[in-house]
CSV table of C-alpha atoms and ligand atoms in Angstrom, one decimal:
chain,number,residue,atom,x,y,z
A,1137,UNK,CA,56.1,156.5,-136.2
A,1138,UNK,CA,56.5,153.1,-134.5
A,1139,UNK,CA,53.0,153.6,-133.0
A,1140,UNK,CA,51.5,154.1,-136.5
A,1141,UNK,CA,53.4,151.1,-137.8
A,1142,UNK,CA,52.0,149.0,-134.9
A,1143,UNK,CA,48.5,150.2,-135.5
A,1144,UNK,CA,48.7,149.4,-139.3
A,1145,UNK,CA,50.1,146.0,-138.4
A,1146,UNK,CA,47.4,145.5,-135.8
A,1147,UNK,CA,44.7,146.4,-138.4
A,1148,UNK,CA,46.2,144.1,-141.0
A,1149,UNK,CA,46.4,141.3,-138.5
A,1150,UNK,CA,42.8,141.8,-137.6
A,1151,UNK,CA,41.8,141.7,-141.3
A,1152,UNK,CA,43.9,138.5,-141.8
A,1153,UNK,CA,42.2,137.0,-138.7
A,1154,UNK,CA,38.7,137.7,-140.1
A,1155,UNK,CA,39.7,136.5,-143.6
A,1156,UNK,CA,41.2,133.4,-142.1
A,1157,UNK,CA,38.1,132.4,-140.2
A,1158,UNK,CA,35.8,133.2,-143.1
A,1159,UNK,CA,37.6,131.2,-145.7
A,1160,UNK,CA,37.7,127.6,-144.4
A,1161,UNK,CA,41.0,125.8,-144.8
A,1162,UNK,CA,42.8,128.8,-146.3
A,1163,UNK,CA,46.2,129.5,-144.8
A,1164,UNK,CA,45.9,132.7,-142.9
A,1165,UNK,CA,48.5,135.4,-143.7
A,1166,UNK,CA,51.4,136.1,-141.4
A,1167,UNK,CA,51.2,138.5,-138.5
A,1168,UNK,CA,53.6,140.3,-136.2
A,1169,UNK,CA,54.3,139.1,-132.7
A,1170,UNK,CA,51.6,140.3,-130.3
A,1171,UNK,CA,54.1,140.4,-127.3
A,1172,UNK,CA,56.2,143.6,-127.2
A,1173,UNK,CA,59.7,143.3,-125.7
A,1174,UNK,CA,62.6,145.5,-124.8
A,1175,UNK,CA,66.1,145.6,-126.3
A,1176,UNK,CA,67.4,142.7,-124.2
A,1177,UNK,CA,65.2,139.6,-124.0
A,1178,UNK,CA,65.2,137.5,-120.8
A,1179,UNK,CA,64.3,133.8,-121.3
A,1180,UNK,CA,63.8,131.4,-118.4
A,1181,UNK,CA,64.0,127.7,-119.1
A,1182,UNK,CA,62.4,125.4,-116.5
A,1183,UNK,CA,63.5,121.8,-116.6
A,1184,UNK,CA,60.3,120.0,-115.4
A,1185,UNK,CA,60.4,118.1,-112.1
A,1186,UNK,CA,63.5,117.4,-110.0
A,1187,UNK,CA,64.5,115.9,-106.7
A,1188,UNK,CA,61.8,113.6,-105.3
A,1189,UNK,CA,59.5,114.7,-108.0
A,1190,UNK,CA,60.7,112.4,-110.8
A,1191,UNK,CA,57.9,113.0,-113.3
A,1192,UNK,CA,56.8,110.3,-115.6
A,1193,UNK,CA,58.9,107.1,-115.9
A,1194,UNK,CA,59.1,104.5,-118.6
A,1195,UNK,CA,61.6,101.7,-118.2
A,1196,UNK,CA,64.9,103.3,-117.4
A,1197,UNK,CA,63.8,106.7,-118.6
A,1198,UNK,CA,63.0,109.2,-115.9
A,1199,UNK,CA,61.4,112.5,-116.9
A,1200,UNK,CA,63.4,114.8,-114.6
A,1201,UNK,CA,66.6,113.5,-116.3
A,1202,UNK,CA,65.2,113.9,-119.8
A,1203,UNK,CA,64.0,117.4,-119.2
A,1204,UNK,CA,67.4,118.5,-117.8
A,1205,UNK,CA,69.2,117.3,-121.0
A,1206,UNK,CA,66.7,119.1,-123.2
A,1207,UNK,CA,66.8,122.3,-121.1
A,1208,UNK,CA,70.6,122.4,-120.9
A,1209,UNK,CA,70.9,122.0,-124.7
A,1210,UNK,CA,68.2,124.7,-125.2
A,1211,UNK,CA,70.2,127.0,-122.8
A,1212,UNK,CA,73.5,126.5,-124.6
A,1213,UNK,CA,71.8,127.1,-128.0
A,1214,UNK,CA,70.1,130.3,-126.9
A,1215,UNK,CA,73.3,131.6,-125.3
A,1216,UNK,CA,74.7,131.9,-128.9
A,1217,UNK,CA,72.3,134.8,-129.7
A,1218,UNK,CA,72.8,138.5,-129.2
A,1219,UNK,CA,70.9,140.7,-126.7
A,1220,UNK,CA,69.5,137.8,-124.8
A,1221,UNK,CA,69.8,136.7,-121.2
A,1222,UNK,CA,69.0,133.0,-120.5
A,1223,UNK,CA,68.4,131.4,-117.1
A,1224,UNK,CA,67.5,127.9,-115.9
A,1225,UNK,CA,65.2,127.6,-112.9
A,1226,UNK,CA,67.6,125.0,-111.6
A,1227,UNK,CA,70.6,123.0,-112.8
A,1228,UNK,CA,70.9,120.5,-110.0
A,1229,UNK,CA,68.6,117.6,-109.0
A,1230,UNK,CA,66.3,119.2,-106.4
A,1231,UNK,CA,62.8,119.7,-105.3
A,1232,UNK,CA,61.4,123.0,-106.4
A,1233,UNK,CA,57.7,124.1,-106.1
A,1234,UNK,CA,55.9,125.5,-109.1
A,1235,UNK,CA,55.5,128.8,-107.2
A,1236,UNK,CA,59.3,128.9,-106.6
A,1237,UNK,CA,59.9,128.4,-110.4
A,1238,UNK,CA,57.5,131.3,-111.2
A,1239,UNK,CA,59.1,133.5,-108.5
A,1240,UNK,CA,62.5,132.8,-110.0
A,1241,UNK,CA,61.3,133.8,-113.4
A,1242,UNK,CA,59.6,137.0,-112.1
A,1243,UNK,CA,62.8,137.8,-110.1
A,1244,UNK,CA,65.0,137.9,-113.2
A,1245,UNK,CA,62.4,139.8,-115.2
A,1246,UNK,CA,61.6,137.0,-117.6
A,1247,UNK,CA,59.9,137.9,-120.9
A,1248,UNK,CA,58.9,134.2,-121.1
A,1249,UNK,CA,59.3,131.0,-119.1
A,1250,UNK,CA,59.4,127.7,-121.0
A,1251,UNK,CA,58.7,124.7,-118.9
A,1252,UNK,CA,60.2,121.5,-120.4
A,1253,UNK,CA,58.3,118.2,-120.1
A,1254,UNK,CA,57.7,114.7,-121.5
A,1255,UNK,CA,54.4,113.0,-121.5
A,1256,UNK,CA,52.8,109.6,-120.7
A,1257,UNK,CA,49.2,108.3,-120.8
A,1258,UNK,CA,47.2,106.0,-118.6
A,1259,UNK,CA,46.8,103.4,-121.3
A,1260,UNK,CA,50.2,104.0,-122.9
A,1261,UNK,CA,48.2,104.6,-126.1
A,1262,UNK,CA,48.7,108.4,-126.8
A,1263,UNK,CA,51.4,109.8,-129.0
A,1264,UNK,CA,52.4,113.2,-130.3
A,1265,UNK,CA,53.5,116.7,-129.3
A,1266,UNK,CA,51.5,119.5,-127.6
A,1267,UNK,CA,51.9,122.9,-126.0
A,1268,UNK,CA,49.9,124.0,-123.0
A,1269,UNK,CA,49.3,127.7,-122.7
A,1270,UNK,CA,47.6,130.2,-120.4
A,1271,UNK,CA,43.8,130.9,-120.6
A,1272,UNK,CA,44.5,134.5,-119.5
A,1273,UNK,CA,44.9,137.5,-121.7
A,1274,UNK,CA,47.3,138.5,-123.2
A,1275,UNK,CA,49.4,135.4,-122.3
A,1276,UNK,CA,47.0,133.2,-124.3
A,1277,UNK,CA,47.8,135.0,-127.5
A,1278,UNK,CA,51.6,135.0,-126.8
A,1279,UNK,CA,51.4,131.2,-126.1
A,1280,UNK,CA,49.4,130.5,-129.2
A,1281,UNK,CA,51.8,132.4,-131.5
A,1282,UNK,CA,54.8,130.6,-130.0
A,1283,UNK,CA,53.0,127.2,-129.8
A,1284,UNK,CA,51.9,127.2,-133.4
A,1285,UNK,CA,55.4,128.1,-134.7
A,1286,UNK,CA,57.0,125.4,-132.4
A,1287,UNK,CA,54.5,122.6,-133.3
A,1288,UNK,CA,55.0,123.3,-137.0
A,1289,UNK,CA,58.7,122.5,-136.4
A,1290,UNK,CA,57.8,119.4,-134.4
A,1291,UNK,CA,55.5,118.4,-137.3
A,1292,UNK,CA,58.3,118.8,-139.7
A,1293,UNK,CA,60.4,116.5,-137.6
A,1294,UNK,CA,57.6,113.9,-138.1
A,1295,UNK,CA,55.8,114.1,-134.7
A,1296,UNK,CA,52.0,113.9,-134.5
A,1297,UNK,CA,50.6,117.2,-133.4
A,1298,UNK,CA,48.1,117.4,-130.5
A,1299,UNK,CA,47.6,121.2,-130.6
A,1300,UNK,CA,48.2,124.4,-128.7
A,1301,UNK,CA,45.7,124.2,-125.8
A,1302,UNK,CA,44.7,125.6,-122.5
A,1303,UNK,CA,43.2,123.8,-119.6
A,1304,UNK,CA,41.2,125.6,-116.9
A,1305,UNK,CA,40.5,124.5,-113.4
A,1306,UNK,CA,37.1,124.9,-111.6
A,1307,UNK,CA,37.9,128.4,-110.5
A,1308,UNK,CA,38.4,129.4,-114.2
A,1309,UNK,CA,42.1,130.0,-113.9
A,1310,UNK,CA,44.9,127.9,-115.4
A,1311,UNK,CA,44.9,124.3,-114.4
A,1312,UNK,CA,48.7,123.8,-114.8
A,1313,UNK,CA,50.4,125.3,-111.7
A,1314,UNK,CA,53.5,126.6,-113.4
A,1315,UNK,CA,51.5,128.6,-115.9
A,1316,UNK,CA,49.0,129.8,-113.2
A,1317,UNK,CA,51.7,130.9,-110.8
A,1318,UNK,CA,53.7,132.7,-113.5
A,1319,UNK,CA,50.6,134.5,-114.8
A,1320,UNK,CA,49.9,135.7,-111.2
A,1321,UNK,CA,53.3,137.3,-111.3
A,1322,UNK,CA,52.8,138.8,-114.8
A,1323,UNK,CA,55.2,136.3,-116.4
A,1324,UNK,CA,54.1,134.6,-119.7
A,1325,UNK,CA,54.7,130.9,-119.4
A,1326,UNK,CA,53.9,127.7,-121.3
A,1327,UNK,CA,54.6,123.9,-121.1
A,1328,UNK,CA,56.1,122.0,-124.0
A,1329,UNK,CA,55.2,118.3,-123.8
A,1330,UNK,CA,57.6,117.1,-126.4
A,1331,UNK,CA,56.3,113.5,-126.9
A,1332,UNK,CA,55.1,110.4,-125.0
A,1333,UNK,CA,57.7,108.2,-123.4
A,1334,UNK,CA,55.5,105.2,-123.3
A,1335,UNK,CA,54.4,104.8,-126.9
A,1336,UNK,CA,56.3,103.1,-129.7
A,1337,UNK,CA,55.8,105.7,-132.3
A,1338,UNK,CA,57.2,108.5,-130.1
A,1339,UNK,CA,59.9,106.2,-128.5
A,1340,UNK,CA,61.9,106.5,-131.7
A,1341,UNK,CA,62.6,110.1,-130.9
A,1342,UNK,CA,64.0,109.5,-127.5
A,1343,UNK,CA,66.1,106.4,-127.8
A,1344,UNK,CA,69.1,108.1,-126.2
A,1345,UNK,CA,70.4,111.5,-124.8
A,1346,UNK,CA,70.9,112.8,-128.4
A,1347,UNK,CA,67.2,112.6,-128.8
A,1348,UNK,CA,66.5,114.8,-125.8
A,1349,UNK,CA,69.3,117.2,-126.9
A,1350,UNK,CA,67.8,117.4,-130.4
A,1351,UNK,CA,64.5,118.6,-128.8
A,1352,UNK,CA,66.4,121.2,-126.9
A,1353,UNK,CA,67.8,122.5,-130.2
A,1354,UNK,CA,64.3,122.6,-131.8
A,1355,UNK,CA,63.0,124.5,-128.8
A,1356,UNK,CA,65.8,127.0,-128.9
A,1357,UNK,CA,65.3,127.7,-132.6
A,1358,UNK,CA,61.5,128.3,-132.1
A,1359,UNK,CA,62.3,130.7,-129.3
A,1360,UNK,CA,64.9,132.5,-131.5
A,1361,UNK,CA,62.3,132.8,-134.3
A,1362,UNK,CA,59.5,133.9,-132.0
A,1363,UNK,CA,61.6,136.7,-130.5
A,1364,UNK,CA,63.3,137.5,-133.9
A,1365,UNK,CA,66.8,137.0,-132.4
A,1366,UNK,CA,70.1,137.6,-134.2
A,1367,UNK,CA,73.4,135.8,-133.7
A,1368,UNK,CA,76.6,137.3,-135.0
A,1369,UNK,CA,78.5,134.1,-134.0
A,1370,UNK,CA,76.1,131.9,-135.9
A,1371,UNK,CA,75.6,134.5,-138.7
A,1372,UNK,CA,71.8,134.3,-138.5
A,1373,UNK,CA,69.0,136.9,-138.2
A,1374,UNK,CA,65.5,135.7,-137.4
A,1375,UNK,CA,64.0,139.2,-137.1
A,1376,UNK,CA,61.8,138.5,-140.2
A,1377,UNK,CA,60.4,135.3,-138.6
A,1378,UNK,CA,58.8,137.3,-135.7
A,1379,UNK,CA,56.6,139.0,-138.4
A,1380,UNK,CA,55.4,135.6,-139.8
A,1381,UNK,CA,53.4,134.4,-136.8
A,1382,UNK,CA,49.8,133.3,-136.6
A,1383,UNK,CA,47.3,136.2,-136.3
A,1384,UNK,CA,46.2,136.8,-132.7
A,1385,UNK,CA,45.0,139.6,-130.5
A,1386,UNK,CA,46.1,140.6,-127.0
A,1387,UNK,CA,42.5,141.5,-126.2
A,1388,UNK,CA,40.9,138.2,-126.8
A,1389,UNK,CA,41.4,134.5,-126.4
A,1390,UNK,CA,42.4,132.5,-129.5
A,1391,UNK,CA,39.5,130.3,-130.6
A,1392,UNK,CA,41.9,127.5,-131.6
A,1393,UNK,CA,43.1,127.2,-128.0
A,1394,UNK,CA,39.7,126.8,-126.3
A,1395,UNK,CA,39.3,123.3,-125.0
A,1396,UNK,CA,36.4,121.0,-125.8
A,1397,UNK,CA,34.4,119.6,-122.8
A,1398,UNK,CA,32.1,117.4,-124.8
A,1399,UNK,CA,32.5,114.1,-126.7
A,1400,UNK,CA,32.5,114.0,-130.5
A,1401,UNK,CA,29.0,114.6,-131.9
A,1402,UNK,CA,28.8,111.9,-134.6
A,1403,UNK,CA,30.5,108.5,-135.0
A,1404,UNK,CA,29.0,105.8,-137.2
A,1405,UNK,CA,30.3,102.9,-139.2
A,1406,UNK,CA,28.7,101.2,-142.2
A,1407,UNK,CA,29.6,98.0,-144.0
A,1408,UNK,CA,30.6,98.5,-147.6
A,1409,UNK,CA,31.8,95.0,-148.4
A,1410,UNK,CA,32.8,91.8,-146.7
A,1411,UNK,CA,34.6,88.7,-148.1
A,1412,UNK,CA,34.0,85.9,-145.7
A,1413,UNK,CA,36.6,83.8,-147.4
A,1414,UNK,CA,39.5,86.2,-147.2
A,1415,UNK,CA,38.3,88.2,-144.2
A,1416,UNK,CA,38.6,91.4,-146.0
A,1417,UNK,CA,36.1,93.9,-144.7
A,1418,UNK,CA,35.5,97.4,-146.0
A,1419,UNK,CA,33.9,100.0,-143.8
A,1420,UNK,CA,32.8,103.5,-144.2
A,1421,UNK,CA,33.5,105.7,-141.2
A,1422,UNK,CA,31.6,108.9,-140.6
A,1423,UNK,CA,32.3,111.1,-137.6
A,1424,UNK,CA,32.2,114.8,-136.6
A,1425,UNK,CA,32.9,117.0,-133.7
A,1426,UNK,CA,31.3,120.5,-133.8
A,1427,UNK,CA,33.8,122.0,-131.3
A,1428,UNK,CA,37.3,120.7,-132.0
A,1429,UNK,CA,38.9,118.5,-134.7
A,1430,UNK,CA,39.0,114.7,-134.5
A,1431,UNK,CA,42.6,113.5,-134.0
A,1432,UNK,CA,42.6,109.7,-133.3
A,1433,UNK,CA,40.5,106.6,-133.7
A,1434,UNK,CA,40.7,103.0,-132.6
A,1435,UNK,CA,38.5,100.0,-133.3
A,1436,UNK,CA,37.6,96.7,-131.8
A,1437,UNK,CA,36.5,93.5,-133.7
A,1438,UNK,CA,35.3,91.7,-130.5
A,1439,UNK,CA,32.5,94.0,-129.3
A,1440,UNK,CA,34.9,96.3,-127.3
A,1441,UNK,CA,36.8,93.7,-125.3
A,1442,UNK,CA,40.1,94.5,-127.0
A,1443,UNK,CA,41.0,97.6,-128.9
A,1444,UNK,CA,43.5,98.4,-131.6
A,1445,UNK,CA,46.3,100.9,-131.0
A,1446,UNK,CA,45.3,104.5,-131.6
A,1447,UNK,CA,45.6,105.7,-135.2
A,1448,UNK,CA,45.8,109.3,-136.4
A,1449,UNK,CA,42.4,110.5,-137.8
A,1450,UNK,CA,42.7,110.9,-141.6
A,1451,UNK,CA,43.3,114.5,-142.6
A,1452,UNK,CA,43.7,115.6,-138.9
A,1453,UNK,CA,45.5,118.8,-138.3
A,1454,UNK,CA,45.4,120.1,-134.8
A,1455,UNK,CA,46.9,123.4,-135.9
A,1456,UNK,CA,44.4,124.3,-138.6
A,1457,UNK,CA,41.6,122.3,-137.0
A,1458,UNK,CA,40.9,120.3,-140.2
A,1459,UNK,CA,40.0,116.6,-140.5
A,1460,UNK,CA,38.3,114.3,-143.0
A,1461,UNK,CA,34.7,113.6,-141.9
A,1462,UNK,CA,34.3,110.3,-143.9
A,1463,UNK,CA,36.8,107.7,-144.8
A,1464,UNK,CA,37.0,104.1,-145.9
A,1465,UNK,CA,38.7,101.7,-143.4
A,1466,UNK,CA,39.8,98.3,-144.8
A,1467,UNK,CA,40.4,95.5,-142.2
A,1468,UNK,CA,41.6,92.0,-142.6
A,1469,UNK,CA,39.8,89.9,-140.0
A,1470,UNK,CA,41.6,86.6,-138.9
A,1471,UNK,CA,39.9,83.4,-139.9
A,1472,UNK,CA,37.5,81.8,-137.4
A,1473,UNK,CA,36.4,85.2,-136.0
A,1474,UNK,CA,32.8,86.3,-136.1
A,1475,UNK,CA,33.4,90.1,-136.0
A,1476,UNK,CA,31.5,92.6,-133.9
A,1477,UNK,CA,33.1,95.8,-135.0
A,1478,UNK,CA,33.1,99.1,-133.1
A,1479,UNK,CA,35.1,102.3,-133.8
A,1480,UNK,CA,35.9,105.2,-131.4
A,1481,UNK,CA,36.5,108.7,-132.6
A,1482,UNK,CA,38.7,111.0,-130.3
A,1483,UNK,CA,38.6,114.8,-130.3
A,1484,UNK,CA,41.4,117.3,-129.4
A,1485,UNK,CA,40.5,116.8,-125.7
A,1486,UNK,CA,41.0,113.0,-126.0
A,1487,UNK,CA,37.3,112.5,-125.4
A,1488,UNK,CA,35.8,109.8,-127.5
A,1489,UNK,CA,32.4,108.6,-128.9
A,1490,UNK,CA,31.7,105.0,-129.7
A,1491,UNK,CA,30.1,104.1,-133.0
A,1492,UNK,CA,27.3,101.6,-133.6
A,1493,UNK,CA,28.3,97.9,-133.5
A,1494,UNK,CA,28.5,96.0,-136.8
A,1495,UNK,CA,27.6,92.4,-136.0
A,1496,UNK,CA,28.4,89.8,-138.7
A,1497,UNK,CA,26.1,86.8,-139.3
A,1498,UNK,CA,28.9,84.3,-139.7
A,1499,UNK,CA,32.6,83.8,-138.9
A,1500,UNK,CA,35.4,84.4,-141.4
A,1501,UNK,CA,36.4,81.1,-143.1
A,1502,UNK,CA,39.5,79.4,-141.7
A,1503,UNK,CA,42.5,78.1,-143.7
A,1504,UNK,CA,42.7,81.0,-146.1
A,1505,UNK,CA,45.9,82.4,-147.5
A,1506,UNK,CA,45.3,85.8,-146.0
A,1507,UNK,CA,44.7,84.5,-142.5
A,1508,UNK,CA,46.6,87.0,-140.3
A,1509,UNK,CA,47.2,84.5,-137.6
A,1510,UNK,CA,48.3,81.1,-139.0
A,1511,UNK,CA,49.1,79.7,-135.6
A,1512,UNK,CA,45.4,80.1,-134.6
A,1513,UNK,CA,44.4,77.7,-137.4
A,1514,UNK,CA,45.3,74.5,-135.7
A,1515,UNK,CA,43.8,75.0,-132.3
A,1516,UNK,CA,40.7,76.6,-130.7
A,1517,UNK,CA,37.0,76.2,-131.1
A,1518,UNK,CA,35.4,76.9,-134.4
A,1519,UNK,CA,33.6,80.0,-133.1
A,1520,UNK,CA,36.5,81.2,-131.0
A,1521,UNK,CA,36.9,85.0,-130.9
A,1522,UNK,CA,40.5,86.0,-131.5
A,1523,UNK,CA,41.3,89.2,-129.6
A,1524,UNK,CA,41.5,92.3,-131.7
A,1525,UNK,CA,44.7,93.1,-129.9
A,1526,UNK,CA,46.3,90.6,-132.3
A,1527,UNK,CA,47.6,92.5,-135.3
A,1528,UNK,CA,45.0,93.1,-137.9
A,1529,UNK,CA,45.9,94.4,-141.3
A,1530,UNK,CA,44.3,97.7,-142.0
A,1531,UNK,CA,44.4,100.4,-144.6
A,1532,UNK,CA,42.3,103.5,-145.0
A,1533,UNK,CA,41.5,106.1,-147.5
A,1534,UNK,CA,39.7,109.4,-147.3
A,1535,UNK,CA,36.4,109.5,-149.2
A,1536,UNK,CA,34.9,112.5,-147.5
A,1537,UNK,CA,35.5,116.2,-147.5
A,1538,UNK,CA,37.8,118.0,-145.3
A,1539,UNK,CA,35.8,119.5,-142.5
A,1540,UNK,CA,36.8,122.8,-141.0
A,1541,UNK,CA,35.4,123.8,-137.6
A,1542,UNK,CA,32.8,126.4,-138.3
A,1543,UNK,CA,33.2,129.7,-136.4
A,1544,UNK,CA,30.3,132.0,-135.5
A,1545,UNK,CA,31.3,134.2,-138.4
A,1546,UNK,CA,31.3,131.3,-140.9
A,1547,UNK,CA,27.8,130.2,-139.9
A,1548,UNK,CA,26.7,133.8,-140.4
A,1549,UNK,CA,28.3,133.7,-143.9
A,1550,UNK,CA,26.5,130.5,-144.8
A,1551,UNK,CA,23.2,132.0,-143.8
A,1552,UNK,CA,24.0,135.1,-145.8
A,1553,UNK,CA,24.7,132.9,-148.9
A,1554,UNK,CA,21.4,131.1,-148.4
A,1555,UNK,CA,19.6,134.4,-148.0
A,1556,UNK,CA,21.0,135.8,-151.3
A,1557,UNK,CA,20.0,132.6,-153.2
A,1558,UNK,CA,16.4,132.7,-151.8
A,1559,UNK,CA,16.2,136.4,-152.8
A,1560,UNK,CA,17.4,135.6,-156.4
A,1561,UNK,CA,14.8,132.7,-156.7
A,1562,UNK,CA,12.0,135.1,-155.5
A,1563,UNK,CA,13.1,137.7,-158.1
A,1564,UNK,CA,13.0,135.1,-160.9
A,1565,UNK,CA,9.5,133.9,-159.9
A,1566,UNK,CA,8.3,137.5,-159.8
A,1567,UNK,CA,9.7,138.2,-163.3
A,1568,UNK,CA,8.0,135.0,-164.7
A,1569,UNK,CA,4.6,136.0,-163.1
A,1570,UNK,CA,5.0,139.5,-164.4
A,1571,UNK,CA,5.7,138.2,-167.9
A,1572,UNK,CA,2.5,136.1,-167.9
A,1573,UNK,CA,0.4,139.0,-166.6
A,1574,UNK,CA,1.7,141.2,-169.4
A,1575,UNK,CA,1.2,138.4,-172.0
A,1576,UNK,CA,-2.4,137.7,-170.8
A,1577,UNK,CA,-3.3,141.5,-170.8
A,1578,UNK,CA,-2.0,141.8,-174.3
A,1579,UNK,CA,-4.0,138.8,-175.4
A,1580,UNK,CA,-7.2,140.1,-173.8
A,1581,UNK,CA,-6.7,143.5,-175.4
A,1582,UNK,CA,-6.1,141.9,-178.8
A,1583,UNK,CA,-9.3,139.8,-178.5
A,1584,UNK,CA,-11.4,142.9,-177.5
A,1585,UNK,CA,-10.1,144.8,-180.6
A,1586,UNK,CA,-10.7,141.8,-182.8
A,1587,UNK,CA,-14.3,141.4,-181.5
A,1588,UNK,CA,-15.0,145.2,-182.0
A,1589,UNK,CA,-13.8,145.0,-185.6
A,1590,UNK,CA,-15.9,141.9,-186.5
A,1591,UNK,CA,-19.1,143.5,-184.9
A,1592,UNK,CA,-18.7,146.4,-187.3
B,1323,ZN,ZN1,56.3,116.5,-116.7
């Protein structure tokens, strides 16, 4: 009976998956968890780093300490559920290789290993939350279903979402060691990169230990929902949640997790309006990536010498792969600056494409009310370029359509629509031609009869 139920569910999931990819932007219907588990669920939590491996560091914040607080809280939360066994790969501050972590998880018969991390970027510019999963079947599907559920929770908390992704090395196996080593021992594993420790927008979430602990509670809740756990002490039952996951199949890799290796395909800016007195500049930004969604942009007003901080791309959703392809960007350029504006569009793999440069004929007038930098009015040369790193007022609004990444099926669908239209047009032309032939024949016949009658 269970087998038949599973088959029906599997079939429905497949139907949902196809419907979801054919109807752009439509929310796909819920699906059962692909991963099957026994009566008792074994969860391994891996606090990232430890010992001499400190992880990333920002000010007084050391990653190995942050991950331990998050992992400990996650452990305590998950302990409250029934029929679950929870382990930590380590509880003390020690060196532990990625292989040792995977071996520990395999040793206790883990159903899943969750590796806890915090992020940092080279230019301290990135922000947001992401989940790294395996590129191997069926762990890719398992990771995607958990990652989607978890990042939705992170999104609700207000974090920017950077997607559920996988990264391969040159050998075509998982780039991240803990995932690769675990997969080699048949243990599903993933990495949760909660947020960036070196960016102001994410820093708000990790001001103190309570911030790290809060992430531990969110992680635990996602695990409870993914496995459909119950807790008699908490009086909760998440068994329904495990049937509301994103459709995925154990036999294939999830398209939304496949990483982009190329820069965005289109990025151009166009001047709509410029007020040289106030410095108010309106731009139209057009960009597209045919593989993954666009997630960030930044811009420069001094020909690429200085760049603004990264901003989230309008309409960007790294879970549904939607983004707006055209938007209006309003900038207020400080007085005395002759702008040379460039914009960069970033895709899901953090690869960017530079736009054309918009060079202005003259400088923005000085001594205006809306001058963003009043202290720059009194000094400097008339044509001095003020760095774009100085705060520039900007607003933007979407004027384009939401673009959804086309899948192979969708492209087929589009072609089919074009085919039907062409066929209908041909039919109409044929009917018109037929009508004229009939009309002409009738007319000729009438003339013949008329002539015969008049000859008599
Ligand atoms: Zn880390």
